[in-house]
mmCIF file of N, CA and C in Angstrom:
data_model
loop_
_atom_site.group_PDB
_atom_site.id
_atom_site.type_symbol
_atom_site.label_atom_id
_atom_site.label_comp_id
_atom_site.label_asym_id
_atom_site.label_seq_id
_atom_site.Cartn_x
_atom_site.Cartn_y
_atom_site.Cartn_z
ATOM 1 N N MET A 244 3.705 38.709 205.659
ATOM 2 C CA MET A 244 3.366 39.434 204.496
ATOM 3 C C MET A 244 4.525 40.296 204.035
ATOM 4 N N ASP A 245 5.474 40.575 204.970
ATOM 5 C CA ASP A 245 6.597 41.328 204.490
ATOM 6 C C ASP A 245 7.476 40.498 203.590
ATOM 7 N N GLY A 246 7.542 39.324 203.836
ATOM 8 C CA GLY A 246 8.392 38.476 202.878
ATOM 9 C C GLY A 246 7.795 38.477 201.431
ATOM 10 N N LEU A 247 6.386 38.374 201.341
ATOM 11 C CA LEU A 247 5.805 38.345 200.070
ATOM 12 C C LEU A 247 5.942 39.703 199.393
ATOM 13 N N ALA A 248 5.880 40.778 200.209
ATOM 14 C CA ALA A 248 6.005 42.150 199.578
ATOM 15 C C ALA A 248 7.491 42.256 199.033
ATOM 16 N N LEU A 249 8.401 41.829 199.765
ATOM 17 C CA LEU A 249 9.827 41.849 199.388
ATOM 18 C C LEU A 249 10.007 40.980 198.102
ATOM 19 N N ILE A 250 9.451 39.821 198.086
ATOM 20 C CA ILE A 250 9.572 39.015 196.797
ATOM 21 C C ILE A 250 8.932 39.694 195.630
ATOM 22 N N VAL A 251 7.668 40.347 195.838
ATOM 23 C CA VAL A 251 7.026 40.945 194.684
ATOM 24 C C VAL A 251 8.017 42.245 194.236
ATOM 25 N N PHE A 252 8.567 42.948 195.188
ATOM 26 C CA PHE A 252 9.303 44.137 194.927
ATOM 27 C C PHE A 252 10.529 43.702 194.185
ATOM 28 N N VAL A 253 11.336 42.700 194.641
ATOM 29 C CA VAL A 253 12.547 42.129 193.994
ATOM 30 C C VAL A 253 12.151 41.652 192.578
ATOM 31 N N SER A 254 11.097 40.886 192.447
ATOM 32 C CA SER A 254 10.690 40.311 191.139
ATOM 33 C C SER A 254 10.299 41.416 190.174
ATOM 34 N N GLY A 255 9.798 42.407 190.685
ATOM 35 C CA GLY A 255 9.406 43.560 189.812
ATOM 36 C C GLY A 255 10.598 44.223 189.281
ATOM 37 N N LEU A 256 11.579 44.600 190.206
ATOM 38 C CA LEU A 256 12.809 45.165 189.816
ATOM 39 C C LEU A 256 13.612 44.315 188.817
ATOM 40 N N THR A 257 13.618 43.026 189.107
ATOM 41 C CA THR A 257 14.316 42.112 188.132
ATOM 42 C C THR A 257 13.656 42.165 186.759
ATOM 43 N N GLY A 258 12.280 42.202 186.718
ATOM 44 C CA GLY A 258 11.672 42.286 185.401
ATOM 45 C C GLY A 258 11.874 43.546 184.700
ATOM 46 N N VAL A 259 11.949 44.641 185.392
ATOM 47 C CA VAL A 259 12.207 45.873 184.721
ATOM 48 C C VAL A 259 13.713 45.885 184.150
ATOM 49 N N PHE A 260 14.674 45.460 185.069
ATOM 50 C CA PHE A 260 16.010 45.425 184.455
ATOM 51 C C PHE A 260 16.097 44.454 183.270
ATOM 52 N N ALA A 261 15.462 43.296 183.384
ATOM 53 C CA ALA A 261 15.450 42.356 182.235
ATOM 54 C C ALA A 261 14.922 43.040 180.919
ATOM 55 N N VAL A 262 13.790 43.655 181.106
ATOM 56 C CA VAL A 262 13.177 44.454 179.916
ATOM 57 C C VAL A 262 14.091 45.540 179.408
ATOM 58 N N MET A 263 14.710 46.184 180.300
ATOM 59 C CA MET A 263 15.699 47.326 179.833
ATOM 60 C C MET A 263 16.824 46.720 179.155
ATOM 61 N N ILE A 264 17.397 45.628 179.622
ATOM 62 C CA ILE A 264 18.589 44.949 179.024
ATOM 63 C C ILE A 264 18.129 44.361 177.622
ATOM 64 N N LEU A 265 17.019 43.754 177.466
ATOM 65 C CA LEU A 265 16.457 43.294 176.246
ATOM 66 C C LEU A 265 16.310 44.388 175.257
ATOM 67 N N LEU A 266 15.714 45.595 175.720
ATOM 68 C CA LEU A 266 15.604 46.689 174.835
ATOM 69 C C LEU A 266 16.820 47.235 174.347
ATOM 70 N N LEU A 267 17.874 47.364 175.245
ATOM 71 C CA LEU A 267 19.115 47.760 174.795
ATOM 72 C C LEU A 267 19.839 46.824 173.850
ATOM 73 N N LEU A 268 19.738 45.550 174.175
ATOM 74 C CA LEU A 268 20.311 44.516 173.162
ATOM 75 C C LEU A 268 19.575 44.710 171.784
ATOM 76 N N GLY A 269 18.392 44.779 171.775
ATOM 77 C CA GLY A 269 17.617 44.870 170.529
ATOM 78 C C GLY A 269 17.986 46.139 169.750
ATOM 79 N N ILE A 270 18.030 47.159 170.427
ATOM 80 C CA ILE A 270 18.428 48.449 169.826
ATOM 81 C C ILE A 270 19.791 48.384 169.179
ATOM 82 N N SER A 271 20.862 47.897 169.974
ATOM 83 C CA SER A 271 22.175 47.894 169.520
ATOM 84 C C SER A 271 22.182 46.872 168.304
ATOM 85 N N LEU A 272 21.464 45.696 168.418
ATOM 86 C CA LEU A 272 21.597 44.688 167.351
ATOM 87 C C LEU A 272 20.870 45.248 166.027
ATOM 88 N N SER A 273 19.739 45.960 166.185
ATOM 89 C CA SER A 273 19.151 46.484 165.117
ATOM 90 C C SER A 273 19.958 47.629 164.417
ATOM 91 N N SER A 274 20.662 48.444 165.160
ATOM 92 C CA SER A 274 21.576 49.488 164.563
ATOM 93 C C SER A 274 22.689 48.782 163.951
ATOM 94 N N LYS A 275 23.287 47.885 164.496
ATOM 95 C CA LYS A 275 24.461 47.161 163.853
ATOM 96 C C LYS A 275 23.945 46.532 162.486
ATOM 97 N N LEU A 276 22.786 45.937 162.622
ATOM 98 C CA LEU A 276 22.240 45.291 161.312
ATOM 99 C C LEU A 276 22.012 46.339 160.311
ATOM 100 N N ALA A 277 21.408 47.452 160.712
ATOM 101 C CA ALA A 277 21.127 48.522 159.715
ATOM 102 C C ALA A 277 22.484 49.013 159.111
ATOM 103 N N ILE A 278 23.408 49.220 159.951
ATOM 104 C CA ILE A 278 24.830 49.770 159.396
ATOM 105 C C ILE A 278 25.446 48.696 158.479
ATOM 106 N N TRP A 279 25.334 47.426 158.852
ATOM 107 C CA TRP A 279 25.868 46.332 158.021
ATOM 108 C C TRP A 279 25.152 46.340 156.650
ATOM 109 N N ILE A 280 23.771 46.379 156.688
ATOM 110 C CA ILE A 280 23.044 46.403 155.381
ATOM 111 C C ILE A 280 23.458 47.709 154.581
ATOM 112 N N GLU A 281 23.620 48.774 155.256
ATOM 113 C CA GLU A 281 23.981 50.052 154.526
ATOM 114 C C GLU A 281 25.353 49.932 153.927
ATOM 115 N N ASN A 282 26.298 49.328 154.686
ATOM 116 C CA ASN A 282 27.658 49.158 154.047
ATOM 117 C C ASN A 282 27.641 48.131 152.871
ATOM 118 N N ARG A 283 26.827 47.090 153.056
ATOM 119 C CA ARG A 283 26.712 46.097 152.144
ATOM 120 C C ARG A 283 26.097 46.638 150.845
ATOM 121 N N GLY A 284 25.103 47.475 150.908
ATOM 122 C CA GLY A 284 24.497 48.214 149.809
ATOM 123 C C GLY A 284 25.524 49.079 149.124
ATOM 124 N N LYS A 285 26.397 49.800 149.921
ATOM 125 C CA LYS A 285 27.315 50.710 149.294
ATOM 126 C C LYS A 285 28.336 49.856 148.579
ATOM 127 N N GLU A 286 28.757 48.768 149.053
ATOM 128 C CA GLU A 286 29.722 47.892 148.382
ATOM 129 C C GLU A 286 29.271 47.346 147.117
ATOM 130 N N ASN A 287 27.983 46.994 147.028
ATOM 131 C CA ASN A 287 27.473 46.427 145.836
ATOM 132 C C ASN A 287 27.281 47.546 144.653
ATOM 133 N N VAL A 288 27.106 48.828 145.189
ATOM 134 C CA VAL A 288 26.875 49.857 144.210
ATOM 135 C C VAL A 288 28.081 50.734 144.223
ATOM 136 N N PRO A 289 28.812 50.843 143.013
ATOM 137 C CA PRO A 289 30.001 51.803 142.911
ATOM 138 C C PRO A 289 29.604 53.211 143.266
ATOM 139 N N SER A 290 30.275 53.802 144.112
ATOM 140 C CA SER A 290 30.059 55.225 144.522
ATOM 141 C C SER A 290 30.580 56.163 143.502
ATOM 142 N N SER A 291 29.784 57.232 143.200
ATOM 143 C CA SER A 291 30.227 58.277 142.244
ATOM 144 C C SER A 291 30.800 59.528 142.994
ATOM 145 N N ASN A 292 31.123 59.323 144.179
ATOM 146 C CA ASN A 292 31.562 60.486 144.951
ATOM 147 C C ASN A 292 33.007 60.744 144.831
ATOM 148 N N GLY A 293 33.833 59.707 144.378
ATOM 149 C CA GLY A 293 35.150 60.069 144.376
ATOM 150 C C GLY A 293 36.241 59.353 144.036
#
Protein backbone atom coordinates (compact mmCIF):
# COMPACT_ATOMS: atom_id res chain seq x y z
CA MET A 1 0.00 0.00 0.00
CA ASP A 2 2.96 2.33 0.51
CA GLY A 3 3.76 2.20 -3.20
CA LEU A 4 0.18 3.11 -4.08
CA ALA A 5 0.21 6.00 -1.62
CA LEU A 6 3.48 7.25 -3.10
CA ILE A 7 2.08 7.02 -6.64
CA VAL A 8 -1.06 8.93 -5.63
CA PHE A 9 1.04 11.57 -3.85
CA VAL A 10 3.42 12.06 -6.79
CA SER A 11 0.59 12.16 -9.34
CA GLY A 12 -1.26 14.72 -7.20
CA LEU A 13 1.82 16.94 -6.97
CA THR A 14 2.39 16.59 -10.72
CA GLY A 15 -1.22 17.56 -11.39
CA VAL A 16 -0.96 20.62 -9.16
CA PHE A 17 2.25 21.74 -10.87
CA ALA A 18 0.72 21.15 -14.32
CA VAL A 19 -2.34 23.23 -13.44
CA MET A 20 -0.16 26.03 -12.02
CA ILE A 21 2.02 26.07 -15.14
CA LEU A 22 -1.05 26.11 -17.41
CA LEU A 23 -2.53 29.00 -15.39
CA LEU A 24 0.72 30.96 -15.59
CA LEU A 25 0.95 30.37 -19.35
CA GLY A 26 -2.68 31.39 -19.84
CA ILE A 27 -2.26 34.56 -17.79
CA SER A 28 0.94 35.59 -19.57
CA LEU A 29 -0.54 34.85 -23.01
CA SER A 30 -3.77 36.73 -22.26
CA SER A 31 -1.85 39.75 -20.94
CA LYS A 32 0.40 39.77 -24.01
CA LEU A 33 -2.67 39.47 -26.23
CA ALA A 34 -4.37 42.35 -24.40
CA ILE A 35 -1.25 44.53 -24.75
CA TRP A 36 -0.98 43.63 -28.44
CA ILE A 37 -4.66 44.50 -29.05
CA GLU A 38 -4.24 47.76 -27.12
CA ASN A 39 -1.15 48.75 -29.11
CA ARG A 40 -2.87 47.77 -32.35
CA GLY A 41 -5.86 49.94 -31.47
CA LYS A 42 -3.57 52.87 -30.66
CA GLU A 43 -1.81 52.47 -34.00
CA ASN A 44 -5.09 52.56 -35.91
CA VAL A 45 -6.34 55.67 -34.09
CA PRO A 46 -4.11 58.77 -34.32
CA SER A 47 -3.36 59.99 -30.80
CA SER A 48 -4.23 63.56 -29.90
CA ASN A 49 -1.81 63.65 -26.97
CA GLY A 50 1.09 65.00 -28.70
